Amino acid sequence: MRNNTDQFEQDNFRAHGRVEMSLSGKTIHVNARGPFNEELTTALATLEAEFLTNAASQGPFNEIVVFHESVLASPEVLAAHAQLLVMLKGAGLAHTATAYVIPDDLEGAAFTGPLAAKNYAAVEWPFKIFQHLEDAEIWINAQSKV
């Protein structure tokens, strides 16, 4: 099973950014390295659909996304992200909850974090941003018990 966006070929422009997924118990762990462009969101949509379809019988899942280097994304990327969430929810593949780990000093944090939060709120998907992985894990574990 493919587990990262490097494995998807693009016809036009090369994907900027990288996303890698793994499953541990009922939590999908994602490492994301930005900045991100639209080609990356295309690869991510395919990766996430394949990943969740292959693991669907084990779900539902929580998700923790840890961002590295940059979380900068254009408005077009964030619009594509919103569409991805709608698609996942409509296909019954929405996560129980998603936590982002975005340190305040990460490039794009002030811009991307709040817009991502709006995307999740629009589809009523429990979501929260944290500074540290440990805090995200505590919150995710608490969501599993709700």
PDB file of C-alpha atoms in Angstrom:
ATOM      1  CA  MET A   1       0.000   0.000   0.000  1.00  0.00           C
ATOM      2  CA  ARG A   2       1.343   3.441  -0.893  1.00  0.00           C
ATOM      3  CA  ASN A   3       1.876   5.668   2.123  1.00  0.00           C
ATOM      4  CA  ASN A   4       3.252   8.971   0.813  1.00  0.00           C
ATOM      5  CA  THR A   5       2.650  11.556  -1.875  1.00  0.00           C
ATOM      6  CA  ASP A   6       6.064  10.956  -3.496  1.00  0.00           C
ATOM      7  CA  GLN A   7       4.615   7.868  -5.141  1.00  0.00           C
ATOM      8  CA  PHE A   8       2.168   9.769  -7.356  1.00  0.00           C
ATOM      9  CA  GLU A   9       3.254  11.028 -10.763  1.00  0.00           C
ATOM     10  CA  GLN A  10       2.060  14.423 -11.942  1.00  0.00           C
ATOM     11  CA  ASP A  11       1.538  15.298 -15.588  1.00  0.00           C
ATOM     12  CA  ASN A  12       2.018  19.053 -15.413  1.00  0.00           C
ATOM     13  CA  PHE A  13       3.883  20.645 -12.556  1.00  0.00           C
ATOM     14  CA  ARG A  14       5.827  18.842  -9.826  1.00  0.00           C
ATOM     15  CA  ALA A  15       4.162  18.551  -6.423  1.00  0.00           C
ATOM     16  CA  HIS A  16       5.621  20.807  -3.740  1.00  0.00           C
ATOM     17  CA  GLY A  17       5.441  19.457  -0.243  1.00  0.00           C
ATOM     18  CA  ARG A  18       5.300  15.909   1.029  1.00  0.00           C
ATOM     19  CA  VAL A  19       2.795  13.945   3.073  1.00  0.00           C
ATOM     20  CA  GLU A  20       3.458  10.547   4.639  1.00  0.00           C
ATOM     21  CA  MET A  21       0.808   8.463   6.436  1.00  0.00           C
ATOM     22  CA  SER A  22       0.937   5.515   8.790  1.00  0.00           C
ATOM     23  CA  LEU A  23      -1.651   3.761  10.911  1.00  0.00           C
ATOM     24  CA  SER A  24      -1.167   2.903  14.566  1.00  0.00           C
ATOM     25  CA  GLY A  25      -4.206   1.389  16.236  1.00  0.00           C
ATOM     26  CA  LYS A  26      -7.109   3.747  15.541  1.00  0.00           C
ATOM     27  CA  THR A  27      -4.933   6.785  14.782  1.00  0.00           C
ATOM     28  CA  ILE A  28      -3.590   7.847  11.411  1.00  0.00           C
ATOM     29  CA  HIS A  29      -0.251   9.588  11.897  1.00  0.00           C
ATOM     30  CA  VAL A  30       0.671  12.063   9.186  1.00  0.00           C
ATOM     31  CA  ASN A  31       3.956  13.889   8.691  1.00  0.00           C
ATOM     32  CA  ALA A  32       3.551  16.822   6.331  1.00  0.00           C
ATOM     33  CA  ARG A  33       6.383  18.953   4.997  1.00  0.00           C
ATOM     34  CA  GLY A  34       5.447  22.174   3.225  1.00  0.00           C
ATOM     35  CA  PRO A  35       5.054  24.512   1.521  1.00  0.00           C
ATOM     36  CA  PHE A  36       2.223  22.900  -0.428  1.00  0.00           C
ATOM     37  CA  ASN A  37       0.932  23.441  -3.967  1.00  0.00           C
ATOM     38  CA  GLU A  38      -2.187  22.249  -5.810  1.00  0.00           C
ATOM     39  CA  GLU A  39      -0.365  19.281  -7.334  1.00  0.00           C
ATOM     40  CA  LEU A  40       0.359  18.036  -3.827  1.00  0.00           C
ATOM     41  CA  THR A  41      -3.351  18.211  -2.943  1.00  0.00           C
ATOM     42  CA  THR A  42      -4.163  16.060  -5.985  1.00  0.00           C
ATOM     43  CA  ALA A  43      -1.650  13.446  -4.853  1.00  0.00           C
ATOM     44  CA  LEU A  44      -2.940  13.710  -1.279  1.00  0.00           C
ATOM     45  CA  ALA A  45      -6.564  13.157  -2.310  1.00  0.00           C
ATOM     46  CA  THR A  46      -5.575   9.965  -4.135  1.00  0.00           C
ATOM     47  CA  LEU A  47      -3.317   8.786  -1.319  1.00  0.00           C
ATOM     48  CA  GLU A  48      -5.908   9.423   1.382  1.00  0.00           C
ATOM     49  CA  ALA A  49      -8.699   7.735  -0.574  1.00  0.00           C
ATOM     50  CA  GLU A  50      -6.525   4.650  -1.222  1.00  0.00           C
ATOM     51  CA  PHE A  51      -5.208   4.568   2.337  1.00  0.00           C
ATOM     52  CA  LEU A  52      -8.643   4.864   3.940  1.00  0.00           C
ATOM     53  CA  THR A  53     -10.317   2.465   1.517  1.00  0.00           C
ATOM     54  CA  ASN A  54      -7.681  -0.186   2.260  1.00  0.00           C
ATOM     55  CA  ALA A  55      -8.042   0.338   6.004  1.00  0.00           C
ATOM     56  CA  ALA A  56     -11.796   1.088   6.127  1.00  0.00           C
ATOM     57  CA  SER A  57     -12.699  -2.166   7.840  1.00  0.00           C
ATOM     58  CA  GLN A  58     -10.460  -1.170  10.758  1.00  0.00           C
ATOM     59  CA  GLY A  59     -11.986   2.338  11.160  1.00  0.00           C
ATOM     60  CA  PRO A  60     -13.207   4.806  12.220  1.00  0.00           C
ATOM     61  CA  PHE A  61      -9.947   6.641  12.797  1.00  0.00           C
ATOM     62  CA  ASN A  62      -8.567   9.711  14.489  1.00  0.00           C
ATOM     63  CA  GLU A  63      -5.787  11.662  12.808  1.00  0.00           C
ATOM     64  CA  ILE A  64      -2.748  13.591  13.995  1.00  0.00           C
ATOM     65  CA  VAL A  65      -0.951  15.713  11.390  1.00  0.00           C
ATOM     66  CA  VAL A  66       2.485  17.039  12.337  1.00  0.00           C
ATOM     67  CA  PHE A  67       3.779  19.827  10.094  1.00  0.00           C
ATOM     68  CA  HIS A  68       7.485  20.354   9.465  1.00  0.00           C
ATOM     69  CA  GLU A  69       9.458  23.205   7.839  1.00  0.00           C
ATOM     70  CA  SER A  70       6.375  25.043   6.535  1.00  0.00           C
ATOM     71  CA  VAL A  71       2.594  24.886   6.542  1.00  0.00           C
ATOM     72  CA  LEU A  72       2.308  27.572   3.881  1.00  0.00           C
ATOM     73  CA  ALA A  73      -0.408  26.903   1.309  1.00  0.00           C
ATOM     74  CA  SER A  74      -2.067  29.097  -1.290  1.00  0.00           C
ATOM     75  CA  PRO A  75      -5.783  29.904  -1.174  1.00  0.00           C
ATOM     76  CA  GLU A  76      -6.236  27.413  -4.034  1.00  0.00           C
ATOM     77  CA  VAL A  77      -4.624  24.656  -1.957  1.00  0.00           C
ATOM     78  CA  LEU A  78      -6.876  25.434   0.991  1.00  0.00           C
ATOM     79  CA  ALA A  79      -9.924  25.395  -1.294  1.00  0.00           C
ATOM     80  CA  ALA A  80      -8.829  21.969  -2.578  1.00  0.00           C
ATOM     81  CA  HIS A  81      -8.394  20.861   1.052  1.00  0.00           C
ATOM     82  CA  ALA A  82     -11.979  21.925   1.787  1.00  0.00           C
ATOM     83  CA  GLN A  83     -13.175  19.860  -1.194  1.00  0.00           C
ATOM     84  CA  LEU A  84     -11.163  16.862   0.030  1.00  0.00           C
ATOM     85  CA  LEU A  85     -12.877  17.028   3.428  1.00  0.00           C
ATOM     86  CA  VAL A  86     -16.303  17.179   1.759  1.00  0.00           C
ATOM     87  CA  MET A  87     -15.385  14.184  -0.420  1.00  0.00           C
ATOM     88  CA  LEU A  88     -14.129  12.129   2.536  1.00  0.00           C
ATOM     89  CA  LYS A  89     -17.166  12.929   4.647  1.00  0.00           C
ATOM     90  CA  GLY A  90     -19.537  12.159   1.774  1.00  0.00           C
ATOM     91  CA  ALA A  91     -17.800   8.794   1.201  1.00  0.00           C
ATOM     92  CA  GLY A  92     -18.117   7.898   4.881  1.00  0.00           C
ATOM     93  CA  LEU A  93     -14.362   8.148   5.378  1.00  0.00           C
ATOM     94  CA  ALA A  94     -14.270  11.170   7.710  1.00  0.00           C
ATOM     95  CA  HIS A  95     -12.089  10.796  10.789  1.00  0.00           C
ATOM     96  CA  THR A  96     -13.540  10.894  14.281  1.00  0.00           C
ATOM     97  CA  ALA A  97     -11.280  13.899  14.955  1.00  0.00           C
ATOM     98  CA  THR A  98      -8.185  15.555  13.504  1.00  0.00           C
ATOM     99  CA  ALA A  99      -5.405  17.323  15.401  1.00  0.00           C
ATOM    100  CA  TYR A 100      -2.782  19.482  13.702  1.00  0.00           C
ATOM    101  CA  VAL A 101       0.587  20.155  15.291  1.00  0.00           C
ATOM    102  CA  ILE A 102       1.670  23.580  14.009  1.00  0.00           C
ATOM    103  CA  PRO A 103       4.211  25.467  16.102  1.00  0.00           C
ATOM    104  CA  ASP A 104       3.572  29.232  16.034  1.00  0.00           C
ATOM    105  CA  ASP A 105       6.989  29.888  14.482  1.00  0.00           C
ATOM    106  CA  LEU A 106       6.380  27.579  11.513  1.00  0.00           C
ATOM    107  CA  GLU A 107       6.186  29.395   8.173  1.00  0.00           C
ATOM    108  CA  GLY A 108       2.533  30.007   7.250  1.00  0.00           C
ATOM    109  CA  ALA A 109       1.105  29.094  10.680  1.00  0.00           C
ATOM    110  CA  ALA A 110      -0.766  32.367  11.174  1.00  0.00           C
ATOM    111  CA  PHE A 111      -2.389  32.092   7.739  1.00  0.00           C
ATOM    112  CA  THR A 112      -2.956  28.388   7.115  1.00  0.00           C
ATOM    113  CA  GLY A 113      -4.044  27.204  10.570  1.00  0.00           C
ATOM    114  CA  PRO A 114      -7.159  29.401  10.862  1.00  0.00           C
ATOM    115  CA  LEU A 115      -8.242  28.645   7.274  1.00  0.00           C
ATOM    116  CA  ALA A 116      -7.845  24.908   7.841  1.00  0.00           C
ATOM    117  CA  ALA A 117      -9.957  25.244  11.004  1.00  0.00           C
ATOM    118  CA  LYS A 118     -12.722  26.858   8.919  1.00  0.00           C
ATOM    119  CA  ASN A 119     -12.563  23.980   6.432  1.00  0.00           C
ATOM    120  CA  TYR A 120     -13.061  21.416   9.185  1.00  0.00           C
ATOM    121  CA  ALA A 121     -15.819  23.440  10.877  1.00  0.00           C
ATOM    122  CA  ALA A 122     -17.705  23.687   7.567  1.00  0.00           C
ATOM    123  CA  VAL A 123     -18.128  19.897   7.511  1.00  0.00           C
ATOM    124  CA  GLU A 124     -18.614  19.573  11.290  1.00  0.00           C
ATOM    125  CA  TRP A 125     -15.393  17.586  11.688  1.00  0.00           C
ATOM    126  CA  PRO A 126     -13.826  17.826  15.192  1.00  0.00           C
ATOM    127  CA  PHE A 127     -10.508  19.641  14.787  1.00  0.00           C
ATOM    128  CA  LYS A 128      -7.952  21.420  16.919  1.00  0.00           C
ATOM    129  CA  ILE A 129      -4.461  22.907  16.454  1.00  0.00           C
ATOM    130  CA  PHE A 130      -1.678  22.276  18.974  1.00  0.00           C
ATOM    131  CA  GLN A 131       1.864  23.484  19.514  1.00  0.00           C
ATOM    132  CA  HIS A 132       3.158  20.101  20.679  1.00  0.00           C
ATOM    133  CA  LEU A 133       2.577  16.501  19.662  1.00  0.00           C
ATOM    134  CA  GLU A 134       2.000  15.375  23.250  1.00  0.00           C
ATOM    135  CA  ASP A 135      -0.954  17.771  23.638  1.00  0.00           C
ATOM    136  CA  ALA A 136      -2.423  16.610  20.327  1.00  0.00           C
ATOM    137  CA  GLU A 137      -2.165  12.973  21.436  1.00  0.00           C
ATOM    138  CA  ILE A 138      -3.952  13.720  24.727  1.00  0.00           C
ATOM    139  CA  TRP A 139      -6.787  15.480  22.893  1.00  0.00           C
ATOM    140  CA  ILE A 140      -7.087  12.747  20.238  1.00  0.00           C
ATOM    141  CA  ASN A 141      -7.208  10.034  22.914  1.00  0.00           C
ATOM    142  CA  ALA A 142      -9.968  11.960  24.703  1.00  0.00           C
ATOM    143  CA  GLN A 143     -11.962  12.200  21.444  1.00  0.00           C
ATOM    144  CA  SER A 144     -11.797   8.416  21.120  1.00  0.00           C
ATOM    145  CA  LYS A 145     -13.647   8.101  24.418  1.00  0.00           C
ATOM    146  CA  VAL A 146     -16.442  10.530  23.510  1.00  0.00           C
TER     147      VAL A 146
END
